[in-house]
Amino acid sequence: MMQHYKSYNDQELVQLMQTGDERVLMEIYNRYWDKMLAVAFNRLGSLEEAEECVQDVLYKLWKLRKDFSLVKIELGNYLARSIRNQAFNIIDRRYRERTKSESYVPENDINILSPEREMIVRELQQQIDDSIKALPPQCQLVFRLSRQQGFSNREIAEQLDISENTVKSHLKKADRDIQGNIEFLIAAAIICAYFQR
């Protein structure tokens, strides 16, 4: 059944999500989880907090499903920006909690991830980083501006003085190359996540 949802574009998924079909959220999770985790991890530096950040953003998306629509922004860019905002919230909460604690010792965070999940997430992050670095220079730059910094295709085109179609071509290539390199790890992470909760 999930294969059926893979054929939908983001706009169609968002419209279908409004009906309350949880399998749509799972497809969005499968489609964007790796990119969201990379953005969160790059900002937070903690695997546990990065996973929490991704889950919070997807939970909020689901809560807003009846009123959510894609008008001027692509779903991937919306999720990237949401991750950035949620990461700021987590950093702010982290700071407030630690300043209240007299026993706080920096760099000694407790990681409650199981060894298996921690290994998978670490390998996934490394594979993502390696896949991004293997992209051609301009393709890599476009990908980072879009997926990690949340710029729209138009903003990237203006910034790099290229057409929006060129931006789309770069993103398509980047997504295809990265996805091809990490599909197995994503599947392992999803299975691990669901069976350990």
Short mmCIF file of C-alpha atoms in Angstrom, two decimals:
data_model
loop_
_atom_site.label_atom_id
_atom_site.label_comp_id
_atom_site.label_asym_id
_atom_site.label_seq_id
_atom_site.Cartn_x
_atom_site.Cartn_y
_atom_site.Cartn_z
CA MET A 1 0.00 0.00 0.00
CA MET A 2 2.87 2.41 0.78
CA GLN A 3 4.06 2.02 -2.80
CA HIS A 4 0.76 3.64 -3.81
CA TYR A 5 1.60 6.79 -1.83
CA LYS A 6 5.07 7.03 -3.35
CA SER A 7 3.43 7.93 -6.65
CA TYR A 8 1.85 11.08 -5.20
CA ASN A 9 3.61 14.44 -5.36
CA ASP A 10 3.89 16.58 -2.22
CA GLN A 11 0.85 18.69 -3.05
CA GLU A 12 -1.30 15.59 -3.43
CA LEU A 13 0.04 14.13 -0.20
CA VAL A 14 -0.80 17.30 1.71
CA GLN A 15 -4.33 17.29 0.33
CA LEU A 16 -4.76 13.62 1.21
CA MET A 17 -3.32 14.21 4.69
CA GLN A 18 -6.29 16.45 5.44
CA THR A 19 -8.52 13.36 5.39
CA GLY A 20 -6.67 12.00 8.42
CA ASP A 21 -4.99 9.07 6.66
CA GLU A 22 -1.97 8.34 8.87
CA ARG A 23 -0.26 6.43 6.05
CA VAL A 24 0.25 9.78 4.32
CA LEU A 25 2.27 11.01 7.30
CA MET A 26 4.34 7.82 7.10
CA GLU A 27 5.08 8.54 3.44
CA ILE A 28 6.13 12.12 4.30
CA TYR A 29 8.30 10.64 7.06
CA ASN A 30 9.92 8.18 4.65
CA ARG A 31 10.40 10.89 2.02
CA TYR A 32 11.95 13.58 4.20
CA TRP A 33 13.16 11.96 7.42
CA ASP A 34 16.82 11.72 6.39
CA LYS A 35 17.01 15.35 5.25
CA MET A 36 15.18 16.63 8.34
CA LEU A 37 17.47 14.63 10.61
CA ALA A 38 20.57 16.02 8.87
CA VAL A 39 19.40 19.63 9.31
CA ALA A 40 18.46 19.03 12.95
CA PHE A 41 21.70 17.23 13.76
CA ASN A 42 23.82 19.92 12.12
CA ARG A 43 22.16 22.55 14.35
CA LEU A 44 21.85 20.60 17.58
CA GLY A 45 24.87 18.30 17.55
CA SER A 46 22.88 15.66 19.45
CA LEU A 47 21.34 12.57 17.87
CA GLU A 48 18.69 12.31 20.56
CA GLU A 49 17.65 15.96 20.25
CA ALA A 50 17.76 15.78 16.44
CA GLU A 51 15.32 12.85 16.48
CA GLU A 52 13.12 14.69 18.97
CA CYS A 53 13.17 17.74 16.70
CA VAL A 54 12.06 15.72 13.66
CA GLN A 55 9.30 14.01 15.63
CA ASP A 56 8.04 17.34 17.00
CA VAL A 57 7.88 18.90 13.54
CA LEU A 58 6.00 15.93 12.09
CA TYR A 59 3.64 15.88 15.07
CA LYS A 60 2.88 19.58 14.61
CA LEU A 61 2.36 19.03 10.88
CA TRP A 62 -0.15 16.30 11.68
CA LYS A 63 -1.98 18.51 14.19
CA LEU A 64 -2.25 21.23 11.55
CA ARG A 65 -3.24 18.82 8.77
CA LYS A 66 -6.82 20.10 8.33
CA ASP A 67 -5.68 23.68 7.73
CA PHE A 68 -2.27 23.03 6.18
CA SER A 69 -1.68 23.72 2.50
CA LEU A 70 1.24 24.36 0.17
CA VAL A 71 0.86 27.71 -1.53
CA LYS A 72 4.15 29.54 -1.94
CA ILE A 73 6.57 27.02 -0.48
CA GLU A 74 7.55 23.44 -1.26
CA LEU A 75 7.02 20.80 1.41
CA GLY A 76 10.74 20.07 1.70
CA ASN A 77 11.52 23.74 2.27
CA TYR A 78 8.66 24.09 4.75
CA LEU A 79 9.95 21.11 6.74
CA ALA A 80 13.53 22.43 6.66
CA ARG A 81 12.42 25.79 8.02
CA SER A 82 10.25 24.11 10.63
CA ILE A 83 13.24 22.03 11.71
CA ARG A 84 15.35 25.18 12.05
CA ASN A 85 12.67 26.87 14.15
CA GLN A 86 12.16 23.81 16.33
CA ALA A 87 15.92 23.45 16.75
CA PHE A 88 16.06 27.03 18.04
CA ASN A 89 13.30 26.14 20.51
CA ILE A 90 15.24 23.11 21.70
CA ILE A 91 18.46 25.13 22.03
CA ASP A 92 16.56 27.78 24.02
CA ARG A 93 15.00 25.14 26.26
CA ARG A 94 18.38 23.44 26.67
CA TYR A 95 19.95 26.74 27.72
CA ARG A 96 17.18 27.56 30.21
CA GLU A 97 17.27 24.09 31.76
CA ARG A 98 21.03 24.09 32.11
CA THR A 99 21.30 27.56 33.58
CA LYS A 100 18.85 26.47 36.29
CA SER A 101 20.88 23.39 37.13
CA GLU A 102 23.84 23.99 39.41
CA SER A 103 25.09 20.48 38.72
CA TYR A 104 25.28 21.01 34.96
CA VAL A 105 28.50 19.70 33.42
CA PRO A 106 29.07 20.63 29.74
CA GLU A 107 29.59 17.96 27.09
CA ASN A 108 28.24 15.19 29.32
CA ASP A 109 24.80 14.74 27.82
CA ILE A 110 23.19 11.37 28.45
CA ASN A 111 22.32 9.59 25.23
CA ILE A 112 19.34 7.28 25.71
CA LEU A 113 19.46 5.85 22.19
CA SER A 114 20.03 2.13 22.07
CA PRO A 115 23.47 1.17 20.71
CA GLU A 116 21.84 -0.20 17.55
CA ARG A 117 19.86 2.97 16.84
CA GLU A 118 22.80 5.18 17.67
CA MET A 119 24.99 3.25 15.25
CA ILE A 120 22.36 3.43 12.48
CA VAL A 121 21.78 7.15 12.96
CA ARG A 122 25.53 7.85 13.05
CA GLU A 123 26.09 5.80 9.90
CA LEU A 124 23.14 7.52 8.24
CA GLN A 125 24.53 10.95 9.07
CA GLN A 126 27.96 9.96 7.73
CA GLN A 127 26.42 8.51 4.57
CA ILE A 128 24.39 11.68 4.02
CA ASP A 129 27.48 13.85 4.51
CA ASP A 130 29.55 11.69 2.17
CA SER A 131 26.79 11.68 -0.46
CA ILE A 132 26.48 15.47 -0.32
CA LYS A 133 30.25 15.93 -0.61
CA ALA A 134 30.28 13.62 -3.66
CA LEU A 135 27.87 15.87 -5.57
CA PRO A 136 29.24 18.25 -8.23
CA PRO A 137 30.14 21.64 -6.65
CA GLN A 138 27.16 23.66 -7.88
CA CYS A 139 24.75 20.79 -7.26
CA GLN A 140 26.11 20.50 -3.72
CA LEU A 141 25.71 24.23 -3.14
CA VAL A 142 22.12 24.22 -4.41
CA PHE A 143 21.29 21.24 -2.21
CA ARG A 144 22.74 22.86 0.92
CA LEU A 145 20.92 26.14 0.28
CA SER A 146 17.63 24.33 -0.26
CA ARG A 147 17.59 21.41 2.15
CA GLN A 148 19.82 22.66 4.94
CA GLN A 149 19.15 26.39 4.90
CA GLY A 150 15.56 26.38 3.65
CA PHE A 151 15.87 28.77 0.70
CA SER A 152 13.19 28.55 -2.00
CA ASN A 153 14.08 27.62 -5.58
CA ARG A 154 13.53 31.23 -6.65
CA GLU A 155 15.82 32.56 -3.91
CA ILE A 156 18.54 30.09 -4.86
CA ALA A 157 18.20 30.96 -8.56
CA GLU A 158 18.56 34.67 -7.81
CA GLN A 159 21.46 34.13 -5.43
CA LEU A 160 23.42 31.94 -7.86
CA ASP A 161 22.25 33.71 -11.02
CA ILE A 162 20.85 30.55 -12.58
CA SER A 163 17.34 29.58 -13.74
CA GLU A 164 14.78 27.93 -11.45
CA ASN A 165 14.76 24.96 -13.81
CA THR A 166 18.49 24.54 -13.25
CA VAL A 167 17.88 24.64 -9.50
CA LYS A 168 15.21 21.97 -9.85
CA SER A 169 17.52 19.80 -11.96
CA HIS A 170 20.28 20.04 -9.35
CA LEU A 171 17.88 19.15 -6.54
CA LYS A 172 16.48 16.21 -8.48
CA LYS A 173 19.97 14.86 -9.10
CA ALA A 174 20.99 15.43 -5.47
CA ASP A 175 17.89 13.72 -4.10
CA ARG A 176 18.32 10.79 -6.47
CA ASP A 177 22.01 10.32 -5.65
CA ILE A 178 21.62 10.72 -1.90
CA GLN A 179 18.49 8.57 -1.69
CA GLY A 180 20.18 5.83 -3.66
CA ASN A 181 23.08 5.80 -1.23
CA ILE A 182 21.06 5.66 1.99
CA GLU A 183 17.88 3.67 1.23
CA PHE A 184 19.06 0.63 3.20
CA LEU A 185 20.04 2.68 6.23
CA ILE A 186 16.73 4.56 6.20
CA ALA A 187 14.81 1.29 6.17
CA ALA A 188 16.91 -0.05 9.04
CA ALA A 189 16.42 3.13 11.06
CA ILE A 190 12.63 3.11 10.55
CA ILE A 191 12.36 -0.54 11.57
CA CYS A 192 14.58 0.06 14.59
CA ALA A 193 12.64 3.17 15.63
CA TYR A 194 9.23 1.49 15.50
CA PHE A 195 10.21 -1.72 17.25
CA GLN A 196 11.97 0.04 20.12
CA ARG A 197 9.19 2.44 21.09
#
